[in-house]
CSV table of C-alpha atoms in Angstrom, one decimal:
chain,number,residue,atom,x,y,z
A,1,MET,CA,1.1,-79.0,73.0
A,2,SER,CA,0.1,-76.6,75.8
A,3,GLU,CA,-3.1,-75.2,77.2
A,4,THR,CA,-2.9,-72.4,79.8
A,5,THR,CA,-5.3,-72.8,83.0
A,6,THR,CA,-8.1,-71.1,84.0
A,7,PRO,CA,-10.1,-69.4,86.9
A,8,ALA,CA,-13.4,-70.5,87.4
A,9,GLY,CA,-16.6,-68.6,85.4
A,10,ALA,CA,-13.9,-68.1,82.5
A,11,THR,CA,-14.0,-70.4,78.9
A,12,LEU,CA,-11.0,-72.6,77.8
A,13,THR,CA,-9.4,-73.5,74.4
A,14,VAL,CA,-9.2,-76.7,74.0
A,15,SER,CA,-7.3,-79.3,71.7
A,16,GLU,CA,-9.6,-82.7,70.4
A,17,VAL,CA,-9.0,-85.6,68.8
A,18,VAL,CA,-12.5,-86.0,66.6
A,19,MET,CA,-13.6,-89.1,65.2
A,20,PRO,CA,-15.0,-87.7,62.1
A,21,GLY,CA,-17.1,-91.3,60.7
A,22,LYS,CA,-15.9,-94.0,59.6
A,23,VAL,CA,-12.5,-93.7,58.8
A,24,GLU,CA,-9.1,-95.9,58.6
A,25,SER,CA,-7.1,-94.5,61.8
A,26,SER,CA,-5.1,-91.5,60.2
A,27,GLY,CA,-8.6,-90.3,59.2
A,28,LEU,CA,-8.5,-88.4,62.6
A,29,ARG,CA,-9.1,-84.6,63.7
A,30,LEU,CA,-8.0,-82.6,66.0
A,31,VAL,CA,-9.6,-79.1,66.3
A,32,ARG,CA,-9.9,-76.4,69.0
A,33,ARG,CA,-12.8,-75.5,70.2
A,34,THR,CA,-14.1,-73.3,73.5
A,35,LEU,CA,-15.1,-75.1,76.5
A,36,ALA,CA,-17.5,-73.0,79.1
A,37,ALA,CA,-16.6,-72.3,82.1
A,38,PRO,CA,-18.4,-75.3,84.9
A,39,ALA,CA,-21.7,-75.7,85.2
A,40,ALA,CA,-23.7,-76.5,88.1
A,41,GLY,CA,-22.6,-80.2,89.2
A,42,GLN,CA,-19.3,-79.7,86.7
A,43,ALA,CA,-15.8,-80.2,87.7
A,44,LEU,CA,-13.0,-78.6,84.6
A,45,VAL,CA,-10.6,-81.2,84.5
A,46,ARG,CA,-7.6,-80.4,83.1
A,47,VAL,CA,-6.2,-84.1,81.1
A,48,GLU,CA,-2.0,-85.2,82.3
A,49,SER,CA,-3.3,-88.9,80.3
A,50,THR,CA,-6.0,-90.3,78.7
A,51,ALA,CA,-5.0,-93.7,76.5
A,52,VAL,CA,-6.3,-96.3,73.6
A,53,SER,CA,-8.5,-99.3,74.4
A,54,ALA,CA,-10.1,-102.0,71.9
A,55,ALA,CA,-13.4,-99.8,72.5
A,56,GLU,CA,-11.4,-96.6,70.5
A,57,SER,CA,-11.6,-99.1,67.7
A,58,ALA,CA,-14.3,-101.1,67.3
A,59,MET,CA,-15.8,-96.7,67.4
A,60,ARG,CA,-13.5,-96.0,64.0
A,61,ARG,CA,-15.6,-99.1,61.8
A,62,GLY,CA,-18.9,-98.2,64.0
A,63,ARG,CA,-19.5,-101.3,65.5
A,64,TYR,CA,-19.4,-100.6,69.6
A,65,TYR,CA,-22.9,-100.7,70.8
A,66,GLY,CA,-24.0,-97.5,72.3
A,67,GLN,CA,-21.2,-95.6,71.0
A,68,PRO,CA,-22.3,-91.9,70.1
A,69,ALA,CA,-23.3,-90.6,66.5
A,70,PHE,CA,-20.4,-89.3,64.4
A,71,PRO,CA,-18.7,-87.1,64.3
A,72,PHE,CA,-17.6,-87.2,68.1
A,73,VAL,CA,-14.3,-87.0,70.3
A,74,PRO,CA,-13.6,-90.6,71.4
A,75,GLY,CA,-11.5,-91.8,74.9
A,76,TYR,CA,-12.6,-93.7,77.2
A,77,ASP,CA,-11.4,-93.2,80.4
A,78,LEU,CA,-8.6,-90.4,81.6
A,79,VAL,CA,-6.6,-89.0,84.7
A,80,GLY,CA,-6.5,-84.8,85.2
A,81,ILE,CA,-6.2,-82.1,87.6
A,82,VAL,CA,-9.2,-80.7,88.5
A,83,GLU,CA,-9.0,-77.0,87.2
A,84,ALA,CA,-12.4,-75.1,88.1
A,85,VAL,CA,-15.6,-76.2,89.8
A,86,GLY,CA,-19.2,-75.4,88.6
A,87,PRO,CA,-22.0,-74.0,91.8
A,88,GLY,CA,-22.2,-77.1,94.8
A,89,VAL,CA,-19.4,-78.5,93.8
A,90,ASP,CA,-17.1,-78.6,96.7
A,91,THR,CA,-13.9,-76.5,95.8
A,92,THR,CA,-11.2,-77.9,97.5
A,93,LEU,CA,-11.5,-80.4,94.6
A,94,VAL,CA,-9.9,-78.2,92.7
A,95,GLY,CA,-5.6,-78.7,92.3
A,96,ARG,CA,-6.6,-82.3,93.3
A,97,ARG,CA,-5.6,-85.4,90.5
A,98,VAL,CA,-8.4,-87.5,89.7
A,99,ALA,CA,-9.8,-90.1,87.8
A,100,ALA,CA,-13.0,-91.1,85.7
A,101,LEU,CA,-14.7,-93.6,83.5
A,102,THR,CA,-15.5,-91.5,80.6
A,103,LYS,CA,-16.7,-93.9,77.5
A,104,VAL,CA,-15.8,-90.7,75.3
A,105,GLY,CA,-14.3,-87.4,75.5
A,106,GLY,CA,-10.8,-88.1,77.3
A,107,TRP,CA,-9.0,-87.6,73.5
A,108,ALA,CA,-8.2,-83.7,74.6
A,109,THR,CA,-6.6,-81.3,76.7
A,110,ALA,CA,-8.9,-80.4,79.0
A,111,VAL,CA,-13.3,-82.2,79.3
A,112,LEU,CA,-16.4,-80.8,81.2
A,113,LEU,CA,-17.3,-83.8,84.1
A,114,THR,CA,-19.5,-84.4,86.0
A,115,ALA,CA,-17.6,-84.4,89.8
A,116,ALA,CA,-20.0,-86.9,90.5
A,117,ASP,CA,-17.9,-88.9,88.6
A,118,LEU,CA,-14.5,-88.2,89.8
A,119,VAL,CA,-12.4,-90.2,92.2
A,120,GLU,CA,-9.8,-89.1,93.4
A,121,VAL,CA,-5.8,-90.1,92.6
A,122,PRO,CA,-3.3,-90.9,95.7
A,123,ASP,CA,-0.3,-88.3,95.1
A,124,ALA,CA,1.8,-91.3,94.7
A,125,ILE,CA,0.5,-92.7,91.8
A,126,ASP,CA,2.2,-91.3,89.0
A,127,ALA,CA,-0.7,-90.0,86.3
A,128,ASP,CA,0.0,-92.4,83.4
A,129,ASP,CA,-0.2,-95.4,86.0
A,130,ALA,CA,-3.0,-94.5,87.2
A,131,GLU,CA,-4.4,-94.3,83.7
A,132,THR,CA,-3.9,-98.2,83.3
A,133,VAL,CA,-5.6,-99.5,86.1
A,134,ILE,CA,-8.9,-97.2,84.9
A,135,VAL,CA,-11.1,-99.1,82.6
A,136,ASN,CA,-8.7,-102.0,82.3
A,137,GLY,CA,-8.1,-102.4,86.3
A,138,LEU,CA,-12.5,-101.8,87.2
A,139,THR,CA,-13.3,-104.7,84.5
A,140,ALA,CA,-10.5,-107.4,85.5
A,141,TYR,CA,-11.1,-107.0,89.0
A,142,GLN,CA,-15.0,-106.6,89.0
A,143,MET,CA,-15.1,-109.2,86.4
A,144,LEU,CA,-12.6,-111.6,88.6
A,145,HIS,CA,-13.9,-110.8,91.7
A,146,ARG,CA,-17.3,-109.6,91.3
A,147,SER,CA,-18.5,-112.0,88.6
A,148,ALA,CA,-16.4,-115.2,88.6
A,149,LYS,CA,-15.9,-115.1,92.6
A,150,VAL,CA,-11.8,-116.5,91.9
A,151,GLN,CA,-10.5,-118.1,95.2
A,152,ALA,CA,-7.1,-119.1,96.0
A,153,GLY,CA,-6.4,-122.2,95.0
A,154,GLN,CA,-8.6,-122.1,91.4
A,155,THR,CA,-7.0,-122.4,87.8
A,156,VAL,CA,-8.2,-119.3,85.4
A,157,LEU,CA,-8.0,-119.0,81.6
A,158,VAL,CA,-7.5,-115.1,80.9
A,159,LEU,CA,-7.4,-115.6,76.9
A,160,GLY,CA,-5.5,-111.8,75.6
A,161,ALA,CA,-3.3,-112.0,78.8
A,162,SER,CA,-0.9,-110.0,77.0
A,163,GLY,CA,-3.4,-106.3,76.5
A,164,GLY,CA,-5.0,-104.1,78.3
A,165,VAL,CA,-7.3,-106.2,80.2
A,166,GLY,CA,-5.3,-109.0,80.8
A,167,THR,CA,-1.9,-108.3,82.0
A,168,ILE,CA,-3.8,-106.9,85.1
A,169,LEU,CA,-6.6,-109.9,86.0
A,170,ALA,CA,-3.7,-112.1,85.2
A,171,GLN,CA,-2.0,-109.6,88.2
A,172,LEU,CA,-5.4,-109.6,90.3
A,173,ALA,CA,-5.6,-113.5,90.2
A,174,ARG,CA,-2.2,-114.5,90.8
A,175,HIS,CA,-3.3,-112.1,94.1
A,176,ALA,CA,-6.4,-113.2,94.9
A,177,GLY,CA,-3.8,-116.8,95.2
A,178,ALA,CA,-5.5,-118.7,91.5
A,179,ARG,CA,-3.1,-120.3,89.0
A,180,VAL,CA,-3.3,-118.6,85.7
A,181,LEU,CA,-3.2,-120.0,82.5
A,182,GLY,CA,-3.5,-116.8,79.2
A,183,THR,CA,-3.2,-116.5,75.9
A,184,ALA,CA,-0.8,-115.1,74.3
A,185,SER,CA,1.6,-114.4,71.4
A,186,PRO,CA,5.3,-116.5,71.9
A,187,ARG,CA,7.2,-112.8,72.2
A,188,HIS,CA,4.9,-112.2,74.7
A,189,HIS,CA,5.5,-115.1,77.2
A,190,ASP,CA,8.3,-114.3,78.8
A,191,ALA,CA,6.6,-111.5,80.7
A,192,LEU,CA,4.2,-113.4,81.4
A,193,ARG,CA,6.0,-116.2,82.8
A,194,ALA,CA,7.2,-113.2,84.8
A,195,MET,CA,4.1,-112.2,85.9
A,196,GLY,CA,3.5,-115.7,87.2
A,197,VAL,CA,0.9,-117.0,84.0
A,198,GLU,CA,1.7,-120.7,82.5
A,199,PRO,CA,1.0,-119.0,78.7
A,200,ILE,CA,0.0,-120.6,75.4
A,201,ASP,CA,0.0,-119.5,72.3
A,202,TYR,CA,-2.7,-118.2,70.4
A,203,ARG,CA,-2.4,-119.5,67.2
A,204,ASP,CA,-1.9,-123.2,68.5
A,205,PRO,CA,-3.9,-124.7,65.9
A,206,ASP,CA,-5.3,-126.6,69.7
A,207,PRO,CA,-4.8,-124.6,72.0
A,208,ALA,CA,-8.0,-125.7,73.8
A,209,ALA,CA,-6.2,-129.6,74.0
A,210,ARG,CA,-3.0,-127.3,75.5
A,211,VAL,CA,-5.1,-125.9,78.1
A,212,ARG,CA,-6.8,-129.3,79.4
A,213,GLU,CA,-3.3,-131.0,79.4
A,214,LEU,CA,-2.5,-127.7,81.8
A,215,SER,CA,-6.0,-128.7,83.9
A,216,PRO,CA,-7.4,-132.1,82.8
A,217,GLY,CA,-10.3,-132.2,85.2
A,218,GLY,CA,-11.3,-128.2,83.4
A,219,VAL,CA,-11.0,-124.1,84.9
A,220,ASP,CA,-12.4,-122.4,87.2
A,221,ALA,CA,-13.2,-119.4,85.6
A,222,VAL,CA,-11.9,-118.6,81.3
A,223,PHE,CA,-12.3,-114.7,80.6
A,224,ASP,CA,-13.2,-114.2,77.0
A,225,HIS,CA,-13.0,-110.9,74.9
A,226,ARG,CA,-13.1,-112.6,71.6
A,227,GLY,CA,-16.9,-113.1,72.2
A,228,GLY,CA,-17.5,-115.3,68.4
A,229,GLU,CA,-16.7,-119.0,67.5
A,230,SER,CA,-14.5,-118.9,71.6
A,231,VAL,CA,-17.3,-119.0,74.0
A,232,PRO,CA,-18.7,-122.8,72.9
A,233,ILE,CA,-15.1,-123.9,73.6
A,234,SER,CA,-14.7,-121.6,76.3
A,235,TYR,CA,-17.7,-123.0,77.9
A,236,GLY,CA,-16.3,-126.5,77.1
A,237,LEU,CA,-13.2,-125.5,79.5
A,238,LEU,CA,-15.0,-125.2,82.2
A,239,ASN,CA,-14.9,-127.6,85.4
A,240,ARG,CA,-18.1,-128.5,87.3
A,241,THR,CA,-18.5,-125.9,89.3
A,242,GLY,CA,-16.4,-123.2,86.1
A,243,THR,CA,-17.9,-119.6,85.2
A,244,LEU,CA,-17.3,-117.6,81.9
A,245,VAL,CA,-17.2,-114.3,81.3
A,246,CYS,CA,-17.3,-112.9,78.0
A,247,TYR,CA,-16.6,-109.1,78.5
A,248,SER,CA,-16.5,-107.9,74.4
A,249,ILE,CA,-16.5,-109.5,71.2
A,250,ALA,CA,-13.4,-108.6,69.8
A,251,SER,CA,-14.1,-111.0,65.9
A,252,LYS,CA,-17.0,-109.4,65.2
A,253,ILE,CA,-14.4,-105.8,64.7
A,254,ASP,CA,-13.7,-106.4,61.3
A,255,GLU,CA,-16.9,-108.2,60.0
A,256,THR,CA,-19.4,-105.5,57.8
A,257,GLY,CA,-22.7,-106.1,58.7
A,258,PRO,CA,-24.6,-105.0,61.9
A,259,ILE,CA,-23.0,-105.6,65.1
A,260,LEU,CA,-26.7,-105.9,67.3
A,261,PRO,CA,-27.7,-109.0,65.6
A,262,GLY,CA,-24.1,-110.7,66.6
A,263,PHE,CA,-24.1,-109.7,69.9
A,264,LEU,CA,-27.4,-110.6,70.8
A,265,ARG,CA,-27.0,-114.0,69.6
A,266,LEU,CA,-24.0,-113.8,72.3
A,267,LEU,CA,-26.0,-112.6,74.7
A,268,GLY,CA,-28.4,-115.9,74.4
A,269,LYS,CA,-26.0,-118.4,74.3
A,270,LEU,CA,-24.8,-117.1,77.5
A,271,ALA,CA,-28.3,-116.4,78.7
A,272,LEU,CA,-29.4,-120.2,77.2
A,273,TRP,CA,-26.2,-121.5,79.3
A,274,GLU,CA,-26.8,-119.7,82.8
A,275,TYR,CA,-30.4,-121.0,83.3
A,276,LEU,CA,-29.1,-124.8,82.0
A,277,PRO,CA,-29.7,-127.3,85.7
A,278,THR,CA,-25.8,-127.5,85.5
A,279,ARG,CA,-24.0,-125.7,88.9
A,280,ARG,CA,-21.7,-123.9,85.7
A,281,HIS,CA,-22.4,-120.0,85.2
A,282,ALA,CA,-22.0,-118.0,82.2
A,283,SER,CA,-22.3,-114.0,82.1
A,284,PHE,CA,-21.6,-110.7,79.6
A,285,TYR,CA,-20.1,-108.2,81.4
A,286,ASN,CA,-20.7,-105.0,81.2
A,287,VAL,CA,-18.3,-102.0,82.8
A,288,TRP,CA,-21.5,-100.0,82.2
A,289,ALA,CA,-23.9,-102.4,83.8
A,290,GLY,CA,-26.6,-100.6,86.1
A,291,ALA,CA,-25.0,-96.9,85.4
A,292,GLY,CA,-29.0,-95.8,85.6
A,293,LYS,CA,-29.8,-92.2,84.7
A,294,PRO,CA,-28.1,-89.0,86.5
A,295,GLY,CA,-29.9,-88.5,89.1
A,296,THR,CA,-31.6,-91.9,90.2
A,297,ALA,CA,-30.3,-93.7,92.8
A,298,LYS,CA,-28.8,-96.4,90.1
A,299,ARG,CA,-26.7,-93.9,88.9
A,300,THR,CA,-25.2,-93.1,92.7
A,301,ALA,CA,-25.0,-96.8,93.3
A,302,PHE,CA,-22.8,-97.8,90.1
A,303,GLN,CA,-21.2,-94.2,91.0
A,304,ASN,CA,-20.0,-95.2,94.6
A,305,ARG,CA,-19.5,-99.1,93.6
A,306,THR,CA,-17.0,-97.2,91.0
A,307,ARG,CA,-15.2,-95.0,93.5
A,308,THR,CA,-15.2,-97.8,95.8
A,309,ASP,CA,-13.3,-101.1,93.3
A,310,LEU,CA,-11.5,-98.2,91.6
A,311,THR,CA,-9.5,-96.7,95.1
A,312,HIS,CA,-9.0,-100.1,95.7
A,313,LEU,CA,-6.9,-100.9,92.4
A,314,PHE,CA,-5.2,-97.4,93.3
A,315,GLY,CA,-4.0,-98.9,96.6
A,316,LEU,CA,-3.3,-102.1,95.0
A,317,LEU,CA,-1.2,-99.9,92.5
A,318,ARG,CA,0.8,-98.0,95.0
A,319,GLU,CA,2.0,-100.8,97.6
A,320,GLY,CA,3.4,-102.7,93.8
A,321,VAL,CA,0.6,-105.5,94.0
A,322,VAL,CA,0.1,-104.2,90.3
A,323,THR,CA,2.6,-103.6,88.0
A,324,ALA,CA,1.1,-100.9,85.6
A,325,LYS,CA,2.0,-102.2,82.0
A,326,ILE,CA,2.3,-99.8,79.6
A,327,ALA,CA,3.3,-100.2,75.8
A,328,ALA,CA,3.8,-97.0,74.4
A,329,ARG,CA,3.8,-93.3,74.9
A,330,PHE,CA,2.1,-91.3,72.5
A,331,PRO,CA,1.6,-86.8,72.3
A,332,LEU,CA,-2.3,-86.3,72.1
A,333,THR,CA,-1.4,-84.5,68.5
A,334,GLU,CA,-0.3,-88.7,67.6
A,335,ALA,CA,-3.4,-90.4,68.3
A,336,ALA,CA,-3.8,-91.6,65.1
A,337,ALA,CA,-0.4,-93.1,65.4
A,338,ALA,CA,-1.9,-94.7,68.7
A,339,LEU,CA,-4.9,-95.4,67.5
A,340,ALA,CA,-2.5,-97.4,64.3
A,341,LEU,CA,-0.1,-99.5,66.7
A,342,ASN,CA,-2.9,-100.6,69.2
A,343,GLU,CA,-4.7,-102.7,66.1
A,344,SER,CA,-1.4,-103.6,64.8
A,345,SER,CA,-0.3,-107.3,64.6
A,346,ALA,CA,3.5,-105.7,65.3
A,347,ARG,CA,3.2,-104.6,67.9
A,348,THR,CA,5.5,-106.0,70.5
A,349,ALA,CA,5.1,-104.5,73.7
A,350,LEU,CA,2.4,-105.9,76.7
A,351,GLY,CA,0.2,-103.1,78.0
A,352,LYS,CA,-1.9,-100.1,77.8
A,353,ILE,CA,-1.1,-97.5,75.4
A,354,ILE,CA,-0.9,-94.0,76.8
A,355,LEU,CA,-2.3,-90.2,74.8
A,356,VAL,CA,-0.3,-87.7,76.6
A,357,PRO,CA,-1.8,-84.5,75.8
């Protein structure tokens, strides 16, 4: 599926994957439409690489809090080349490779984005490699360093250590000098050991007992993506000054009831633990926290923070401190198969599933 480039001021026909409603993966639709020329403050980006995340699996079920109304184009982040810019945007941006955190819209051959949201990708980094550290890398880095403030010599527990976020989180924690325990399927244990992680079988009848065996005094931080029954267990594994960071409610994805009540209960539980008169901490991480409205000081601060952290991550990727973990690559036309694989219990590779327009 190839698309021609377009000069500034011209329109462009693009292909997009549309999520029409609460459908199975096979219900995704590939459509073509005309994209207008970039308006003031916008850039037209030809997408080189986007990916599948847990968010799209939740969205197709209508279970991602804050998702747009159906139909919409999914795609949480992307890497691409700036083809044209609108009035008020630096024209030297044209031709440069950039990354963007989008939440939706990335599963397309080209997109219109706010130029201030773009982060330049160093020339030495492959587009697919860069894609692996946008939402996953930001999530991992900010949880580790901004939320839990993990230090050298500490011990952390990563639930789902073989996933897109987990693999980066483990690498960053090891780079920070921390000891890393990680839950995963046994088929991933050798790969995790190669990353310096001490693996724990997530299907163990009592994985918490195994954690206590490995770290009798408790751990300094737990990163929990399950967000359900695992949360009080995770909190109980902390040492006296430990930090629990939840960042998803993956355990609720297959339920049929409203998602909001369960999410609010989780937030309430974490808030209670945070304000108890102990030295432990608990919080929910959201990559969009503090984003504010467009044009506000909060949005500018959010853009600056995102750019600073993502640029740092690209540097670690270029230096080999972080290695891109790519589970599989699919053409954009096979987004349904990529999403199905992402949700499959038979998935055998670590890391992120890439979509290549």
